[in-house]
Amino acid sequence: MEKKKNTKNNIIRSFEEDPINWYTDIIFKAELMLYGPTKGTMYLRPYTISIWNLIIKWLTKEFSKNGVEEVKFPLIFPKSLLDKEKKHIEGFAPEILLITHIGNKKLTDFNVIRPTSEMLFSDYFKKTIKTYNQLPVKLNQWVNIMRWENNTRPFLRNSEFYWQEGHTVHNTEEEAKKFSILIHEIYKNFLNKILLLPIISGEKSTNERFAGAINTYTQETILKDGQALQVATSHYLGNEFAKSVNFKIQNKENKYFYPFQSSWGTSTRLIGGIIMTHSDNKGLVLPSKISPFQIVIIPIKNKNNDFNFDNFLNTIYSKINRNFRIKIDNSDNSFGYLIKNWEIKGVPIIIEIGAKEFSNSNLILKIRSESKKRIIDLKDLNAKMISNFLKEHDKKIKEIALNNFLNKKIWISSLEDLKKNIIIGNVVYCYWIEDSKLEDKIKKETGATIRLLYNEKKSAKSVNKEDITTQVAIFARSY
Amino acid sequence: MEKKKNTKNNIIRSFEEDPINWYTDIIFKAELMLYGPTKGTMYLRPYTISIWNLIIKWLTKEFSKNGVEEVKFPLIFPKSLLDKEKKHIEGFAPEILLITHIGNKKLTDFNVIRPTSEMLFSDYFKKTIKTYNQLPVKLNQWVNIMRWENNTRPFLRNSEFYWQEGHTVHNTEEEAKKFSILIHEIYKNFLNKILLLPIISGEKSTNERFAGAINTYTQETILKDGQALQVATSHYLGNEFAKSVNFKIQNKENKYFYPFQSSWGTSTRLIGGIIMTHSDNKGLVLPSKISPFQIVIIPIKNKNNDFNFDNFLNTIYSKINRNFRIKIDNSDNSFGYLIKNWEIKGVPIIIEIGAKEFSNSNLILKIRSESKKRIIDLKDLNAKMISNFLKEHDKKIKEIALNNFLNKKIWISSLEDLKKNIIIGNVVYCYWIEDSKLEDKIKKETGATIRLLYNEKKSAKSVNKEDITTQVAIFARSY
């Protein structure tokens, strides 16, 4: 009964016909999450946590190389602390979860669940940093945060999500800014080379910038549907934050000054980005470096088959040196179900061993991003071969994602073309001189925003003013 | 100025004269935490998180070997869900943090911050497990939870703390019980061999058992002050939980039955236990396996010394193969300050290199748990030597902790002696037959509880009844 039901469950609606249900079908059938009892919360299932832990491991290693240390700061804090940062808080006010009671007892000072932890880092820095020779201080935490959302979508927009927030303090403007750009580059490299996402990167316009930041550097990925998804940002904060909370320290001459800060973050949104970029109509497709299993081996069982697979599997293991994350699926389900299940879960390589393969000492190997099956002689199998197959898989899915982006990418040179192309779902590039009012107008009319600004080597006439500029804006709709 | 202040800061009040301030001095001066803005919350500083991450790594590896998968479940859930589990909730009701508003909008269904996640695991299991052939399911999460505390003490009793909660579902009573005991043994091994704590382990009495559990297995450590600290528990739940939430699944014959469960957890209390067991009047003392740095190298700088330490340090590195967690402290502080600082932080091995050592190609090596300094010829240094020193350190601190426990441990054979010994702070062993009323009475009179029960091979007359028994109770005061 179970098997029948599962097989039926393996149908995924097509992206082309029903993109919304395609997305949720993948999420449920790849067993990534279930909805929690409270709207916008999720039960993150083992497969998701395996992916997330691999992401944490990669990024933490990079942060650590650059002197960043890990902390965990409080989940809740008094609302009064939040109210102090008026400027910063405006964006959050309606989304904040308020704790008013402990048991039946009303609190005199209400508490909030952190929507972000700027205020806590400020408080901590003030308490622990007194002089210039303690700097730089570079801290990061991997934690959950909450911001109430009315329109939720798994991984893309949740009331509770997991993220990493880094906060640093430096003696000079230059050092702080340099560090925020260094982190921006770490994100870019990770998104490009590990997650294999088609990334656009640059700086936010004044309208879209993080409140209180001097520069907001952003990494965004272009999803299968042409929408942009902001996946990682790094802010250079100057000493505006320090001034607003009166965080002063002593320099060499024992005089007080406001130190310079950066902050930066990425979140479980990344998982939404991976799904929406790489998946196909058979299910999830995972980049090999963050796939919980890189190879799944399925020994095909049937009534006439009581081979001792152990030797066969041991031979495979010894040949590929256990260098990879390998799963042997010995479960009771039918062969057809197992193949479909691991396809839906996006495993880069599936190896099948049936009666025929067993007798002939070979195996059937299928790369998730290819349609063909390969027959591999067991004696030819080695770690290098597997490594090459994983590279092929990664190259292929990166190409597909990039091509999809390039199909949506268009350069335009008139405002009329700008709107026309946004409306049909393109990612629009144009020379642009900052103009908040026009930007607002376009947003109202089309729903699209400037995702980021960057500079081309060559200048050209801007689409919105008479001037020449090297600055390019990328307009797109976004999640 | 800073240096002077820091040096002064390095004074730790003695355990013998002022145990309460000794504990907090160590916590602050080893830079483990700061108090958060809300009572009972903590800023967990990098040194603590490094220790905690090493703990997570060790335990997760053991859990994973036994088929446990990692998840993350929601931080908040509707209060109504909690109210369903009346039996379970009685103990928590006054401690629960209640979310009543989002921004200015009042919620119709109030939410709570998880004080534990039993209800969520029940909900999840009901939604995902339908038949026997999906079992066993073994899940664990490392998360923060909140229970309001009026009397807080860093790491020992906090309103917010980090823990791990494991929840499993099995087809049979036997399998579930066996698994809860397996985890109990994993904890024991970890506490004994990695954290080097003097552990007592056994089963809780009916009075002290987790509400809803059939058996509660506990691991407790005896602290420097003779008090017990419950650090890890594993519960065999039978199918009582399944019955109370009507969680039924199908067996081979398609008939419904209530499956059997276990749950188990340990928390950042462990860190309190480590501090309160191993520290001395010079500060924290860390077991080598969970010390963020196993070796700190301090090159002594002075005005006449501008040696190129790089070669010297590279030689050290190459000789000990970078197999250890090593920190080179090149910071600007005075030599005296640096030595004190790393002593306070409990690093197992400190290596000093001064002008004289530099010239003679040797180094001064000090093991935290010894008072003597060793002079090591650079050419004799190797990984095996370091490894042996770490083993010596570990052996020594384990011995000290064990001796402390043995000094407090006493066997008694009368109720009069029981009370007398509890009052002077001993850990009291006696043959005991379960008697809830007398247990309550002793608790009221002395503040001590039965920490656990276990069976001796030989039987003897119980202290509380006329009967002979093999069952022993350990009475102690506890945090």
CSV table of C-alpha atoms in Angstrom, one decimal, chain A residues 1-3 5 34-38 41-47 49-50 52-53 69-79 81 93-105 107 111 113-114 119-121 123-124 127-128 130-134 139 141-144 146 148 150 160 162 250 254 293 332, chain B residues 1-3 5 34-38 41-47 49-50 52-53 69-79 81 93-105 107 111 113-114 119-121 123-124 127-128 130-134 139 141-144 146 148 150 160 162 250 254 293 332:
chain,number,residue,atom,x,y,z
A,1,MET,CA,0.0,0.0,0.0
A,2,GLU,CA,2.7,2.4,1.1
A,3,LYS,CA,4.7,1.8,-2.1
A,5,LYS,CA,1.0,5.6,-2.6
A,34,LEU,CA,6.6,20.5,6.2
A,35,TYR,CA,4.6,23.5,7.3
A,36,GLY,CA,4.8,24.2,11.0
A,37,PRO,CA,1.7,24.7,13.1
A,38,THR,CA,2.2,28.5,13.1
A,41,THR,CA,7.2,28.4,10.2
A,42,MET,CA,8.7,25.2,8.9
A,43,TYR,CA,9.7,21.7,10.0
A,44,LEU,CA,13.1,21.6,8.3
A,45,ARG,CA,13.6,17.9,7.5
A,46,PRO,CA,16.9,16.0,7.6
A,47,TYR,CA,17.6,16.4,3.9
A,49,ILE,CA,19.5,20.3,7.3
A,50,SER,CA,22.2,18.2,5.6
A,52,TRP,CA,22.2,23.7,5.2
A,53,ASN,CA,25.0,22.2,7.3
A,69,GLU,CA,34.8,34.3,15.2
A,70,GLU,CA,31.5,32.6,16.0
A,71,VAL,CA,29.1,33.7,18.7
A,72,LYS,CA,25.5,33.2,19.8
A,73,PHE,CA,23.6,36.2,21.1
A,74,PRO,CA,20.2,36.3,22.8
A,75,LEU,CA,17.0,35.3,21.0
A,76,ILE,CA,15.0,38.0,22.8
A,77,PHE,CA,15.6,41.5,24.1
A,78,PRO,CA,13.5,44.4,25.6
A,79,LYS,CA,11.4,46.3,23.1
A,81,LEU,CA,16.2,48.6,23.1
A,93,ALA,CA,7.8,47.6,13.2
A,94,PRO,CA,4.8,45.7,11.8
A,95,GLU,CA,6.6,42.4,11.6
A,96,ILE,CA,7.8,42.1,15.2
A,97,LEU,CA,6.8,39.3,17.5
A,98,LEU,CA,6.1,40.7,20.9
A,99,ILE,CA,6.4,38.7,24.2
A,100,THR,CA,4.1,40.3,26.7
A,101,HIS,CA,3.7,37.5,29.3
A,102,ILE,CA,5.7,34.9,31.2
A,103,GLY,CA,3.1,32.3,32.1
A,104,ASN,CA,0.2,34.4,33.4
A,105,LYS,CA,2.4,37.3,34.6
A,107,LEU,CA,5.9,41.8,31.8
A,111,ASN,CA,10.4,41.7,24.8
A,113,ILE,CA,12.1,38.1,19.2
A,114,ARG,CA,15.1,39.2,17.2
A,119,MET,CA,21.1,46.3,18.6
A,120,LEU,CA,22.6,43.4,20.5
A,121,PHE,CA,25.9,43.6,18.6
A,123,ASP,CA,25.4,46.7,23.0
A,124,TYR,CA,28.0,43.9,23.1
A,127,LYS,CA,30.6,46.6,26.6
A,128,THR,CA,33.7,44.8,25.4
A,130,LYS,CA,37.3,50.2,24.9
A,131,THR,CA,40.5,51.0,22.9
A,132,TYR,CA,41.8,50.9,19.3
A,133,ASN,CA,44.2,48.0,20.0
A,134,GLN,CA,41.4,45.6,20.5
A,139,LEU,CA,32.0,38.3,14.8
A,141,GLN,CA,26.4,34.1,14.3
A,142,TRP,CA,24.3,31.3,12.7
A,143,VAL,CA,20.9,31.6,14.3
A,144,ASN,CA,17.1,31.7,13.6
A,146,MET,CA,11.6,36.0,13.1
A,148,TRP,CA,6.1,38.1,10.6
A,150,ASN,CA,1.5,37.5,5.6
A,160,GLU,CA,11.1,32.1,11.0
A,162,TYR,CA,17.9,30.6,9.7
A,250,GLN,CA,40.1,55.5,22.6
A,254,ASN,CA,43.7,58.4,24.4
A,293,PHE,CA,24.7,12.3,-0.9
A,332,ASP,CA,12.3,-2.4,0.9
B,1,MET,CA,46.5,51.8,30.4
B,2,GLU,CA,44.6,48.9,28.9
B,3,LYS,CA,47.3,46.4,29.9
B,5,LYS,CA,43.5,47.3,33.7
B,34,LEU,CA,28.2,38.5,29.1
B,35,TYR,CA,24.7,38.9,30.5
B,36,GLY,CA,22.2,39.8,27.8
B,37,PRO,CA,19.8,42.8,28.2
B,38,THR,CA,17.0,40.4,29.3
B,41,THR,CA,19.9,35.5,28.6
B,42,MET,CA,23.5,35.4,27.6
B,43,TYR,CA,25.9,36.8,25.0
B,44,LEU,CA,27.8,33.6,24.3
B,45,ARG,CA,31.3,34.7,23.3
B,46,PRO,CA,33.6,33.1,20.8
B,47,TYR,CA,35.5,31.0,23.3
B,49,ILE,CA,30.9,28.8,21.1
B,50,SER,CA,34.2,27.1,20.1
B,52,TRP,CA,30.1,24.2,22.3
B,53,ASN,CA,30.8,23.5,18.6
B,69,GLU,CA,19.3,12.5,11.5
B,70,GLU,CA,19.4,16.2,12.2
B,71,VAL,CA,16.4,18.5,11.8
B,72,LYS,CA,15.3,22.0,12.9
B,73,PHE,CA,11.7,22.5,14.0
B,74,PRO,CA,9.8,25.7,14.7
B,75,LEU,CA,10.8,28.1,17.4
B,76,ILE,CA,7.2,29.0,18.2
B,77,PHE,CA,3.9,27.3,18.1
B,78,PRO,CA,0.3,28.0,19.2
B,79,LYS,CA,-0.3,27.8,22.9
B,81,LEU,CA,-1.0,22.8,21.0
B,93,ALA,CA,3.2,26.5,32.7
B,94,PRO,CA,4.7,29.4,34.8
B,95,GLU,CA,7.9,29.5,32.8
B,96,ILE,CA,6.5,29.9,29.3
B,97,LEU,CA,7.1,33.0,27.2
B,98,LEU,CA,3.9,34.1,25.5
B,99,ILE,CA,3.7,35.9,22.2
B,100,THR,CA,0.5,37.9,22.1
B,101,HIS,CA,1.1,40.5,19.4
B,102,ILE,CA,2.7,40.9,16.0
B,103,GLY,CA,3.6,44.6,15.8
B,104,ASN,CA,0.5,46.3,17.2
B,105,LYS,CA,-1.9,43.5,16.1
B,107,LEU,CA,-3.1,37.5,17.8
B,111,ASN,CA,2.0,31.5,20.5
B,113,ILE,CA,8.5,30.0,22.5
B,114,ARG,CA,9.4,26.3,22.7
B,119,MET,CA,4.5,18.5,20.8
B,120,LEU,CA,6.2,19.5,17.6
B,121,PHE,CA,7.8,16.1,17.2
B,123,ASP,CA,2.8,16.5,15.2
B,124,TYR,CA,5.6,15.9,12.8
B,127,LYS,CA,2.1,13.7,9.6
B,128,THR,CA,5.0,11.7,8.2
B,130,LYS,CA,2.0,6.0,8.4
B,131,THR,CA,3.3,2.4,8.5
B,132,TYR,CA,5.7,0.1,10.4
B,133,ASN,CA,8.1,-0.2,7.5
B,134,GLN,CA,9.1,3.5,7.9
B,139,LEU,CA,15.7,12.6,14.8
B,141,GLN,CA,17.9,18.9,16.8
B,142,TRP,CA,20.5,21.4,18.2
B,143,VAL,CA,18.5,24.5,19.1
B,144,ASN,CA,17.8,27.2,21.6
B,146,MET,CA,13.4,29.2,26.6
B,148,TRP,CA,11.7,31.7,32.3
B,150,ASN,CA,13.8,33.8,38.4
B,160,GLU,CA,17.5,30.9,27.2
B,162,TYR,CA,21.1,25.8,23.8
B,250,GLN,CA,-0.3,0.4,10.5
B,254,ASN,CA,-2.6,-3.3,8.1
B,293,PHE,CA,43.2,25.7,21.5
B,332,ASP,CA,50.7,43.5,21.9
